[in-house]
Amino acid sequence: MTRVVPETDAREPLSAGTTATTRSAYRVSVTETTHQQPPAAPRGAGAGTRSPEYQAVRNTLRGLRQDLFREPFAYRPLPPRRPDGPFVRRLPARPRPAAQHLPHAVVGALALIALLAGALSSGLPGGDVVALLIGLLCALPVLTTLVRPVGAFWLSLAVTPVAALVKRGDDDWPWMPGAFVCHLAVLVVVALRTRPRTAAWMWVLTAAYAFLSDVFFGGAYYYTNSGPMMVTSAFALLVVCLWHVRRNAQQEVTAQQTVTAHERSRRTALEERTTIARELHDVVAHHMSVVAIQAEAAPYRVENPPPELERAFATIRENAVAALTELRRILGVVRAEDYEAPDAPQPTLADLDALLVNVRGAGLEVEKVVTGAVRELPQGVELSAYRIVQEALSNSLRHAPGAGARVEIGYVLGGLGVRVVNGPAPHPSLVKPSPGAGHGLTGMRERVAMLGGEMTAGPTDDGGYEVAVFLPVATVNEGDA
């Protein structure tokens, strides 16, 4: 972009983001839009801007440090086999405890083989003491794999040149027969106890040791066994790595099968709950709706109905509507896959008076007696006590119509006592008792058992019925508050 600008002082600051070159007054000045370059990152802090090759090498060396150089002699004992494992489970009951230590026995056998290979191949000047010493040196790294696997690898590398120097022969370089068996056994056991990356690093370090020993110290030896060691160890470690891959794949498949089975169970349970909710809605909700509609329309079918009859039908309708509301809430919980607590508060003992007014309107003469210091109790205790009283009064209305009832609430130290007792039904009675299946008492017992309380229910001496419940409440000391 070209424009004419007046002459300006060269010392005048220019606007950020542009460069202007001013020659003289009213001469042509060229303004170029530029981009500010970010400040250069300090040296050593720009690891994120390195090349991918550098990052790969760095991550590789970090893996080497973590696998073989970080706490190499940490104490990691070899655990016994699981008693429910696939191998131990197939054995009879008597040899199972011994079979759990089968890996330790296998490592001990490998150490014995290394000991014999090192001792029997060392029949050189120095006598049996030198042969036994070489055998013990070859067996020590194998036994160390039981408690310090990574340290056993370094110990095996250190024992190899020591055994060669002690023997001082002209063959079997750089691994003497005992050291060959020792190092191969250590590689396999450590690879089994760690992971494939560790096995790869051990093989690389073994190859580096073989190369350096052949180049710098193998000139006086007629034969080098570095090739057989590298080929044999590579094949053995490849088999171990494949075993690791297969085991990890089996674990992933098992975990996925467990998740699938759990999801299938949840789906089956949800389908069953949906079926139950549908049946409840089709049966109970329909009949309760009919009851509510008929109770609302009944007073209009009678000319000049008495006030008592109107109040009775109004109470019937209110109870039917309340039952429908509770039923819809329960159906929503049953249909929902993830239950969420309802927004409306659950009833407590403070709502007990409204419940008593409701049952009095239904024809039950009931009185309430409260003893002890009234205090706030946990929500679960309050709700369970309310539901127990509600169910007991419903049983009184159903099984002993026309009888009186008494509700006793006792606030005692360490809990809450609830007692609901009703007298015998009058004879004769215009309303016949309604039979029940006993689900109400079962529900009360389940609520009490859930809170760790006690409950007794049974007939009284005068022909009535009594339900007595104690719900424990943990006390909070002042020092614990």
Short mmCIF file of C-alpha atoms in Angstrom, two decimals:
data_model
loop_
_atom_site.label_atom_id
_atom_site.label_comp_id
_atom_site.label_asym_id
_atom_site.label_seq_id
_atom_site.Cartn_x
_atom_site.Cartn_y
_atom_site.Cartn_z
CA MET A 1 0.00 0.00 0.00
CA THR A 2 1.42 3.38 -1.08
CA ARG A 3 0.43 6.75 0.36
CA VAL A 4 1.88 10.29 0.80
CA VAL A 5 2.90 11.30 4.32
CA PRO A 6 4.53 14.46 5.66
CA GLU A 7 8.06 14.49 6.90
CA THR A 8 8.45 13.09 10.35
CA ASP A 9 11.25 12.86 12.76
CA ALA A 10 13.22 9.67 12.55
CA ARG A 11 13.07 9.48 16.32
CA GLU A 12 9.26 9.44 16.36
CA PRO A 13 7.99 6.03 17.39
CA LEU A 14 6.08 4.04 14.84
CA SER A 15 2.87 2.18 15.45
CA ALA A 16 3.16 -1.44 16.45
CA GLY A 17 2.80 -3.88 13.64
CA THR A 18 4.06 -1.58 10.83
CA THR A 19 7.37 -0.33 9.51
CA ALA A 20 7.52 3.07 7.76
CA THR A 21 10.48 4.47 5.85
CA THR A 22 10.25 8.32 5.50
CA ARG A 23 12.63 10.07 3.10
CA SER A 24 11.61 13.76 3.04
CA ALA A 25 8.56 15.98 3.16
CA TYR A 26 5.65 14.80 1.02
CA ARG A 27 7.69 12.03 -0.48
CA VAL A 28 6.34 8.64 -1.12
CA SER A 29 6.52 6.36 1.93
CA VAL A 30 6.03 2.62 1.73
CA THR A 31 4.23 1.01 4.66
CA GLU A 32 4.33 -2.75 4.95
CA THR A 33 2.20 -4.78 7.29
CA THR A 34 4.34 -7.14 9.35
CA HIS A 35 3.73 -9.78 11.99
CA GLN A 36 5.33 -9.72 15.37
CA GLN A 37 7.46 -12.79 15.97
CA PRO A 38 7.08 -14.53 19.31
CA PRO A 39 10.06 -14.26 21.61
CA ALA A 40 12.57 -17.05 21.30
CA ALA A 41 12.18 -19.77 23.86
CA PRO A 42 15.07 -20.05 26.30
CA ARG A 43 17.52 -22.83 25.71
CA GLY A 44 16.49 -26.01 27.46
CA ALA A 45 12.83 -24.97 27.77
CA GLY A 46 11.75 -25.71 24.19
CA ALA A 47 11.40 -29.46 24.47
CA GLY A 48 7.96 -29.26 22.90
CA THR A 49 9.43 -27.75 19.70
CA ARG A 50 11.95 -30.54 19.15
CA SER A 51 11.78 -32.81 16.14
CA PRO A 52 9.77 -36.06 16.29
CA GLU A 53 12.99 -38.05 16.04
CA TYR A 54 14.40 -36.31 19.08
CA GLN A 55 11.20 -36.92 21.03
CA ALA A 56 11.22 -40.60 20.05
CA VAL A 57 14.82 -41.05 21.21
CA ARG A 58 14.10 -39.19 24.41
CA ASN A 59 11.06 -41.31 25.19
CA THR A 60 13.04 -44.46 24.42
CA LEU A 61 15.82 -43.50 26.81
CA ARG A 62 13.25 -42.56 29.42
CA GLY A 63 11.76 -46.05 29.12
CA LEU A 64 15.22 -47.58 29.55
CA ARG A 65 15.80 -45.52 32.67
CA GLN A 66 12.43 -46.43 34.16
CA ASP A 67 12.72 -50.16 33.45
CA LEU A 68 16.33 -50.97 34.31
CA PHE A 69 17.93 -48.03 36.14
CA ARG A 70 15.24 -46.77 38.53
CA GLU A 71 15.52 -48.74 41.78
CA PRO A 72 16.91 -51.88 40.11
CA PHE A 73 17.40 -53.69 43.44
CA ALA A 74 13.97 -52.90 44.84
CA TYR A 75 12.44 -55.72 46.87
CA ARG A 76 9.72 -57.35 44.75
CA PRO A 77 9.09 -60.91 45.95
CA LEU A 78 7.57 -63.41 43.57
CA PRO A 79 3.95 -64.01 44.69
CA PRO A 80 2.51 -67.54 44.82
CA ARG A 81 -0.01 -68.69 42.27
CA ARG A 82 -3.64 -67.89 42.95
CA PRO A 83 -5.61 -70.75 44.53
CA ASP A 84 -8.44 -70.10 42.06
CA GLY A 85 -6.18 -70.01 39.02
CA PRO A 86 -6.88 -72.22 35.99
CA PHE A 87 -3.92 -74.51 36.72
CA VAL A 88 -4.28 -74.88 40.49
CA ARG A 89 -8.05 -75.27 40.27
CA ARG A 90 -7.71 -78.47 38.20
CA LEU A 91 -5.54 -80.18 40.83
CA PRO A 92 -6.89 -82.29 43.72
CA ALA A 93 -7.43 -80.62 47.07
CA ARG A 94 -4.31 -81.99 48.79
CA PRO A 95 -1.57 -80.81 46.40
CA ARG A 96 -3.13 -77.38 45.84
CA PRO A 97 -1.21 -75.57 48.65
CA ALA A 98 2.08 -76.91 47.32
CA ALA A 99 1.15 -76.09 43.73
CA GLN A 100 0.80 -72.42 44.65
CA HIS A 101 4.60 -72.29 45.08
CA LEU A 102 5.32 -74.01 41.77
CA PRO A 103 6.99 -70.88 40.25
CA HIS A 104 9.45 -70.77 43.15
CA ALA A 105 10.27 -74.43 42.64
CA VAL A 106 10.88 -73.87 38.92
CA VAL A 107 13.28 -70.99 39.66
CA GLY A 108 15.06 -73.18 42.22
CA ALA A 109 15.44 -75.94 39.62
CA LEU A 110 16.89 -73.45 37.12
CA ALA A 111 19.37 -72.27 39.77
CA LEU A 112 20.39 -75.88 40.41
CA ILE A 113 20.95 -76.45 36.69
CA ALA A 114 23.09 -73.31 36.49
CA LEU A 115 25.05 -74.47 39.54
CA LEU A 116 25.75 -77.88 38.01
CA ALA A 117 26.62 -76.40 34.61
CA GLY A 118 29.07 -73.96 36.15
CA ALA A 119 30.68 -76.48 38.47
CA LEU A 120 30.98 -79.43 36.08
CA SER A 121 32.46 -77.33 33.28
CA SER A 122 35.16 -75.84 35.50
CA GLY A 123 37.46 -78.81 36.06
CA LEU A 124 40.59 -76.68 35.73
CA PRO A 125 43.64 -75.98 37.92
CA GLY A 126 42.37 -74.76 41.23
CA GLY A 127 40.48 -77.87 42.22
CA ASP A 128 36.91 -78.36 43.23
CA VAL A 129 36.80 -75.11 45.21
CA VAL A 130 37.06 -73.00 42.08
CA ALA A 131 34.46 -75.14 40.31
CA LEU A 132 32.07 -74.79 43.24
CA LEU A 133 32.69 -71.04 43.35
CA ILE A 134 31.84 -70.67 39.65
CA GLY A 135 28.72 -72.78 40.13
CA LEU A 136 27.57 -70.64 43.06
CA LEU A 137 28.22 -67.46 41.09
CA CYS A 138 26.05 -68.78 38.26
CA ALA A 139 23.22 -69.86 40.60
CA LEU A 140 23.09 -66.61 42.59
CA PRO A 141 21.50 -64.37 39.88
CA VAL A 142 18.85 -66.99 39.17
CA LEU A 143 17.84 -67.12 42.84
CA THR A 144 17.86 -63.33 43.01
CA THR A 145 15.01 -63.20 40.47
CA LEU A 146 12.71 -64.38 43.28
CA VAL A 147 13.08 -61.14 45.22
CA ARG A 148 14.84 -58.54 43.01
CA PRO A 149 14.20 -59.32 39.33
CA VAL A 150 15.79 -56.27 37.69
CA GLY A 151 18.78 -56.45 40.01
CA ALA A 152 19.20 -60.11 39.04
CA PHE A 153 19.74 -59.05 35.41
CA TRP A 154 22.54 -56.66 36.35
CA LEU A 155 24.02 -59.29 38.66
CA SER A 156 23.98 -61.82 35.82
CA LEU A 157 25.84 -59.39 33.55
CA ALA A 158 28.39 -58.83 36.30
CA VAL A 159 28.85 -62.57 37.01
CA THR A 160 29.51 -63.42 33.35
CA PRO A 161 32.98 -61.78 33.04
CA VAL A 162 33.88 -62.80 36.59
CA ALA A 163 33.21 -66.47 35.79
CA ALA A 164 35.23 -66.16 32.57
CA LEU A 165 38.20 -64.62 34.41
CA VAL A 166 38.11 -67.20 37.19
CA LYS A 167 38.02 -70.08 34.74
CA ARG A 168 40.72 -68.57 32.47
CA GLY A 169 40.25 -71.01 29.60
CA ASP A 170 40.61 -70.61 25.88
CA ASP A 171 37.06 -71.52 24.86
CA ASP A 172 33.44 -70.48 25.53
CA TRP A 173 33.77 -66.71 25.35
CA PRO A 174 32.12 -64.51 26.63
CA TRP A 175 29.64 -66.87 28.35
CA MET A 176 30.96 -69.89 30.15
CA PRO A 177 28.49 -72.86 30.18
CA GLY A 178 27.22 -72.01 33.66
CA ALA A 179 27.00 -68.28 32.86
CA PHE A 180 25.20 -69.10 29.61
CA VAL A 181 22.50 -71.06 31.44
CA CYS A 182 22.37 -68.44 34.20
CA HIS A 183 21.91 -65.45 31.92
CA LEU A 184 19.36 -67.16 29.71
CA ALA A 185 17.32 -68.24 32.75
CA VAL A 186 17.50 -64.74 34.23
CA LEU A 187 16.32 -63.16 30.99
CA VAL A 188 13.30 -65.46 30.78
CA VAL A 189 12.28 -65.15 34.46
CA VAL A 190 12.69 -61.36 34.55
CA ALA A 191 10.77 -61.01 31.29
CA LEU A 192 7.94 -63.08 32.76
CA ARG A 193 7.85 -60.92 35.87
CA THR A 194 8.01 -57.54 34.08
CA ARG A 195 6.75 -56.52 30.64
CA PRO A 196 7.78 -56.80 26.98
CA ARG A 197 9.56 -53.43 26.93
CA THR A 198 11.85 -54.53 29.75
CA ALA A 199 12.58 -57.77 27.91
CA ALA A 200 13.56 -55.80 24.79
CA TRP A 201 15.92 -53.56 26.76
CA MET A 202 17.57 -56.55 28.45
CA TRP A 203 18.18 -58.15 25.07
CA VAL A 204 19.67 -54.91 23.70
CA LEU A 205 22.04 -54.55 26.66
CA THR A 206 23.01 -58.21 26.34
CA ALA A 207 23.80 -57.66 22.67
CA ALA A 208 25.87 -54.58 23.55
CA TYR A 209 27.83 -56.58 26.12
CA ALA A 210 28.41 -59.38 23.63
CA PHE A 211 29.64 -56.95 20.96
CA LEU A 212 32.02 -55.10 23.30
CA SER A 213 33.41 -58.34 24.76
CA ASP A 214 34.03 -59.80 21.31
CA VAL A 215 35.65 -56.65 19.95
CA PHE A 216 37.90 -55.73 22.88
CA PHE A 217 38.50 -58.97 24.80
CA GLY A 218 37.72 -61.85 22.46
CA GLY A 219 40.90 -61.89 20.39
CA ALA A 220 42.60 -64.66 22.39
CA TYR A 221 39.58 -67.00 22.22
CA TYR A 222 39.07 -69.53 19.49
CA TYR A 223 35.26 -69.60 19.72
CA THR A 224 32.64 -66.99 20.70
CA ASN A 225 29.13 -67.98 21.71
CA SER A 226 27.60 -64.51 21.41
CA GLY A 227 25.63 -65.57 18.34
CA PRO A 228 23.99 -68.59 19.99
CA MET A 229 23.21 -66.50 23.07
CA MET A 230 21.57 -63.72 21.08
CA VAL A 231 19.54 -66.10 18.88
CA THR A 232 18.42 -68.31 21.76
CA SER A 233 17.57 -65.39 24.04
CA ALA A 234 15.73 -63.60 21.23
CA PHE A 235 13.56 -66.64 20.58
CA ALA A 236 12.88 -67.17 24.31
CA LEU A 237 12.03 -63.52 24.91
CA LEU A 238 9.80 -63.46 21.84
CA VAL A 239 7.80 -66.37 23.26
CA VAL A 240 7.52 -64.56 26.61
CA CYS A 241 6.38 -61.34 24.92
CA LEU A 242 3.73 -63.25 22.97
CA TRP A 243 2.56 -64.76 26.26
CA HIS A 244 2.28 -61.25 27.74
CA VAL A 245 0.28 -60.05 24.75
CA ARG A 246 -2.06 -63.04 24.95
CA ARG A 247 -2.60 -62.59 28.69
CA ASN A 248 -3.32 -58.87 28.32
CA ALA A 249 -5.76 -59.62 25.53
CA GLN A 250 -7.52 -62.20 27.71
CA GLN A 251 -7.76 -59.71 30.57
CA GLU A 252 -9.24 -57.08 28.28
CA VAL A 253 -11.72 -59.57 26.87
CA THR A 254 -12.68 -60.66 30.39
CA ALA A 255 -13.14 -57.06 31.49
CA GLN A 256 -15.23 -56.33 28.42
CA GLN A 257 -17.34 -59.42 29.02
CA THR A 258 -17.88 -58.33 32.62
CA VAL A 259 -19.00 -54.88 31.51
CA THR A 260 -21.27 -56.42 28.87
CA ALA A 261 -22.83 -58.78 31.39
CA HIS A 262 -23.37 -55.89 33.81
CA GLU A 263 -25.02 -53.81 31.13
CA ARG A 264 -27.17 -56.77 30.09
CA SER A 265 -28.26 -57.25 33.70
CA ARG A 266 -29.11 -53.58 34.02
CA ARG A 267 -31.08 -53.67 30.79
CA THR A 268 -32.96 -56.79 31.90
CA ALA A 269 -33.75 -55.23 35.27
CA LEU A 270 -34.94 -52.05 33.57
CA GLU A 271 -37.19 -54.03 31.25
CA GLU A 272 -38.65 -55.94 34.20
CA ARG A 273 -39.21 -52.72 36.13
CA THR A 274 -40.88 -51.19 33.09
CA THR A 275 -43.17 -54.20 32.82
CA ILE A 276 -44.08 -53.93 36.51
CA ALA A 277 -44.72 -50.21 36.16
CA ARG A 278 -46.95 -50.80 33.15
CA GLU A 279 -48.99 -53.43 34.97
CA LEU A 280 -49.34 -51.24 38.06
CA HIS A 281 -50.47 -48.33 35.95
CA ASP A 282 -52.97 -50.39 33.95
CA VAL A 283 -54.53 -52.05 37.01
CA VAL A 284 -54.17 -49.88 40.09
CA ALA A 285 -54.21 -46.44 38.47
CA HIS A 286 -57.31 -47.29 36.46
CA HIS A 287 -59.29 -48.44 39.48
CA MET A 288 -58.14 -45.55 41.66
CA SER A 289 -59.14 -43.09 38.95
CA VAL A 290 -62.59 -44.68 38.77
CA VAL A 291 -62.91 -44.43 42.56
CA ALA A 292 -61.96 -40.75 42.51
CA ILE A 293 -64.41 -39.92 39.71
CA GLN A 294 -67.28 -41.83 41.32
CA ALA A 295 -66.61 -40.26 44.71
CA GLU A 296 -66.74 -36.82 43.13
CA ALA A 297 -69.96 -37.54 41.23
CA ALA A 298 -71.78 -39.47 43.98
CA PRO A 299 -73.14 -36.47 45.92
CA TYR A 300 -74.82 -35.16 42.78
CA ARG A 301 -76.70 -38.42 42.31
CA VAL A 302 -78.53 -37.98 45.63
CA GLU A 303 -81.03 -35.21 46.18
CA ASN A 304 -80.13 -33.07 49.18
CA PRO A 305 -77.34 -35.32 50.51
CA PRO A 306 -76.47 -34.86 54.19
CA PRO A 307 -73.24 -32.98 54.99
CA GLU A 308 -71.72 -36.12 56.53
CA LEU A 309 -72.14 -37.99 53.24
CA GLU A 310 -70.58 -35.15 51.26
CA ARG A 311 -67.61 -35.04 53.61
CA ALA A 312 -67.19 -38.80 53.34
CA PHE A 313 -67.16 -38.72 49.54
CA ALA A 314 -64.76 -35.75 49.62
CA THR A 315 -62.40 -37.72 51.87
CA ILE A 316 -62.62 -40.72 49.55
CA ARG A 317 -61.76 -38.55 46.57
CA GLU A 318 -58.83 -36.87 48.36
CA ASN A 319 -57.39 -40.22 49.38
CA ALA A 320 -57.80 -41.60 45.86
CA VAL A 321 -56.08 -38.55 44.34
CA ALA A 322 -53.26 -38.75 46.92
CA ALA A 323 -52.83 -42.46 46.16
CA LEU A 324 -52.66 -41.70 42.45
CA THR A 325 -50.02 -39.05 43.06
CA GLU A 326 -47.90 -41.44 45.13
CA LEU A 327 -48.41 -44.16 42.54
CA ARG A 328 -47.25 -41.92 39.70
CA ARG A 329 -44.15 -40.96 41.67
CA ILE A 330 -43.33 -44.61 42.36
CA LEU A 331 -43.94 -45.52 38.72
CA GLY A 332 -41.55 -42.77 37.67
CA VAL A 333 -38.89 -44.23 39.96
CA VAL A 334 -39.50 -47.76 38.66
CA ARG A 335 -39.36 -46.68 35.03
CA ALA A 336 -36.27 -44.49 35.46
CA GLU A 337 -32.90 -46.05 34.68
CA ASP A 338 -31.07 -43.67 37.04
CA TYR A 339 -33.04 -42.87 40.16
CA GLU A 340 -33.07 -39.25 41.25
CA ALA A 341 -34.47 -38.10 44.56
CA PRO A 342 -37.83 -36.38 44.20
CA ASP A 343 -38.01 -32.65 44.59
CA ALA A 344 -40.94 -32.85 47.01
CA PRO A 345 -39.94 -33.47 50.65
CA GLN A 346 -40.68 -36.88 52.10
CA PRO A 347 -43.19 -37.05 54.98
CA THR A 348 -41.88 -36.92 58.53
CA LEU A 349 -43.37 -37.21 62.00
CA ALA A 350 -44.31 -33.54 61.75
CA ASP A 351 -46.89 -34.57 59.14
CA LEU A 352 -48.43 -37.16 61.43
CA ASP A 353 -51.28 -34.89 62.53
CA ALA A 354 -52.46 -34.48 58.93
CA LEU A 355 -52.41 -38.26 58.56
CA LEU A 356 -54.53 -38.68 61.69
CA VAL A 357 -57.02 -36.11 60.43
CA ASN A 358 -57.27 -38.06 57.20
CA VAL A 359 -57.97 -41.41 58.88
CA ARG A 360 -60.45 -39.79 61.27
CA GLY A 361 -62.33 -38.60 58.23
CA ALA A 362 -62.43 -42.19 57.06
CA GLY A 363 -64.17 -43.25 60.29
CA LEU A 364 -61.29 -44.35 62.52
CA GLU A 365 -61.21 -42.89 66.01
CA VAL A 366 -57.54 -42.45 66.76
CA GLU A 367 -55.59 -40.59 69.43
CA LYS A 368 -51.92 -39.70 69.57
CA VAL A 369 -49.64 -39.70 72.59
CA VAL A 370 -46.11 -38.30 72.49
CA THR A 371 -43.66 -38.93 75.32
CA GLY A 372 -40.14 -37.68 75.78
CA ALA A 373 -38.38 -34.60 74.45
CA VAL A 374 -39.33 -34.07 70.82
CA ARG A 375 -36.20 -33.65 68.70
CA GLU A 376 -35.22 -33.82 65.07
CA LEU A 377 -34.26 -37.29 63.90
CA PRO A 378 -32.51 -38.52 60.73
CA GLN A 379 -34.61 -38.39 57.58
CA GLY A 380 -34.63 -42.17 57.21
CA VAL A 381 -35.92 -42.71 60.74
CA GLU A 382 -38.61 -40.02 60.37
CA LEU A 383 -39.83 -41.41 57.04
CA SER A 384 -39.84 -45.03 58.26
CA ALA A 385 -41.77 -44.11 61.43
CA TYR A 386 -44.34 -42.20 59.38
CA ARG A 387 -44.80 -45.08 56.93
CA ILE A 388 -45.11 -47.61 59.76
CA VAL A 389 -47.84 -45.58 61.46
CA GLN A 390 -49.58 -45.08 58.11
CA GLU A 391 -49.55 -48.79 57.31
CA ALA A 392 -50.66 -49.77 60.84
CA LEU A 393 -53.61 -47.38 60.70
CA SER A 394 -54.52 -48.65 57.24
CA ASN A 395 -54.54 -52.19 58.62
CA SER A 396 -56.82 -51.02 61.44
CA LEU A 397 -59.26 -49.55 58.93
CA ARG A 398 -59.16 -52.66 56.81
CA HIS A 399 -59.17 -55.45 59.41
CA ALA A 400 -61.02 -53.83 62.32
CA PRO A 401 -63.53 -51.34 60.88
CA GLY A 402 -65.24 -49.28 63.56
CA ALA A 403 -62.57 -49.92 66.20
CA GLY A 404 -60.55 -47.23 67.93
CA ALA A 405 -56.76 -46.88 67.64
CA ARG A 406 -53.96 -45.33 69.63
CA VAL A 407 -50.63 -44.06 68.31
CA GLU A 408 -47.77 -43.68 70.80
CA ILE A 409 -44.52 -41.92 69.84
CA GLY A 410 -41.73 -42.16 72.40
CA TYR A 411 -38.52 -40.15 72.11
CA VAL A 412 -36.05 -42.10 74.24
CA LEU A 413 -32.32 -42.04 74.65
CA GLY A 414 -30.75 -43.83 71.71
CA GLY A 415 -33.77 -44.19 69.52
CA LEU A 416 -37.46 -43.75 68.76
CA GLY A 417 -40.30 -45.96 69.94
CA VAL A 418 -43.50 -46.32 67.91
CA ARG A 419 -46.56 -48.23 69.10
CA VAL A 420 -49.86 -48.50 67.24
CA VAL A 421 -52.64 -50.52 68.88
CA ASN A 422 -56.27 -50.90 67.94
CA GLY A 423 -59.17 -52.52 69.74
CA PRO A 424 -61.40 -55.30 68.45
CA ALA A 425 -63.97 -54.61 65.77
CA PRO A 426 -67.49 -54.01 67.16
CA HIS A 427 -70.15 -56.69 66.69
CA PRO A 428 -72.30 -56.40 64.74
CA SER A 429 -70.64 -54.01 62.24
CA LEU A 430 -72.04 -52.57 59.05
CA VAL A 431 -68.62 -52.75 57.39
CA LYS A 432 -67.04 -56.15 56.95
CA PRO A 433 -63.29 -56.66 57.48
CA SER A 434 -61.20 -56.71 54.31
CA PRO A 435 -58.76 -59.63 53.93
CA GLY A 436 -55.09 -58.92 53.24
CA ALA A 437 -52.03 -60.77 51.99
CA GLY A 438 -49.66 -59.60 54.74
CA HIS A 439 -47.48 -57.42 52.52
CA GLY A 440 -47.93 -54.46 54.86
CA LEU A 441 -46.29 -56.20 57.81
CA THR A 442 -43.53 -57.47 55.53
CA GLY A 443 -42.83 -53.94 54.37
CA MET A 444 -42.73 -52.67 57.96
CA ARG A 445 -40.28 -55.41 58.96
CA GLU A 446 -38.05 -54.57 56.00
CA ARG A 447 -37.97 -50.89 56.98
CA VAL A 448 -37.12 -51.75 60.57
CA ALA A 449 -34.42 -54.25 59.55
CA MET A 450 -32.87 -51.70 57.20
CA LEU A 451 -32.38 -49.32 60.15
CA GLY A 452 -31.22 -52.06 62.51
CA GLY A 453 -34.28 -51.82 64.76
CA GLU A 454 -36.69 -54.25 66.37
CA MET A 455 -40.38 -54.91 65.71
CA THR A 456 -43.11 -57.01 67.27
CA ALA A 457 -46.62 -57.44 65.89
CA GLY A 458 -49.47 -59.59 67.13
CA PRO A 459 -52.95 -59.74 68.63
CA THR A 460 -53.67 -58.29 72.05
CA ASP A 461 -55.50 -59.93 74.93
CA ASP A 462 -58.73 -58.06 74.25
CA GLY A 463 -58.89 -59.16 70.61
CA GLY A 464 -57.19 -56.13 69.09
CA TYR A 465 -53.84 -55.85 67.34
CA GLU A 466 -50.58 -54.17 68.32
CA VAL A 467 -47.51 -53.10 66.36
CA ALA A 468 -44.49 -52.04 68.43
CA VAL A 469 -41.28 -50.76 66.81
CA PHE A 470 -37.97 -49.42 68.12
CA LEU A 471 -35.71 -47.53 65.71
CA PRO A 472 -32.18 -46.87 67.01
CA VAL A 473 -30.62 -43.43 66.57
CA ALA A 474 -26.92 -42.85 67.12
CA THR A 475 -26.18 -40.23 69.75
CA VAL A 476 -23.60 -37.52 69.09
CA ASN A 477 -21.36 -36.60 72.00
CA GLU A 478 -20.24 -33.05 72.51
CA GLY A 479 -16.63 -34.06 72.03
CA ASP A 480 -17.43 -35.63 68.66
CA ALA A 481 -19.37 -32.67 67.31
#
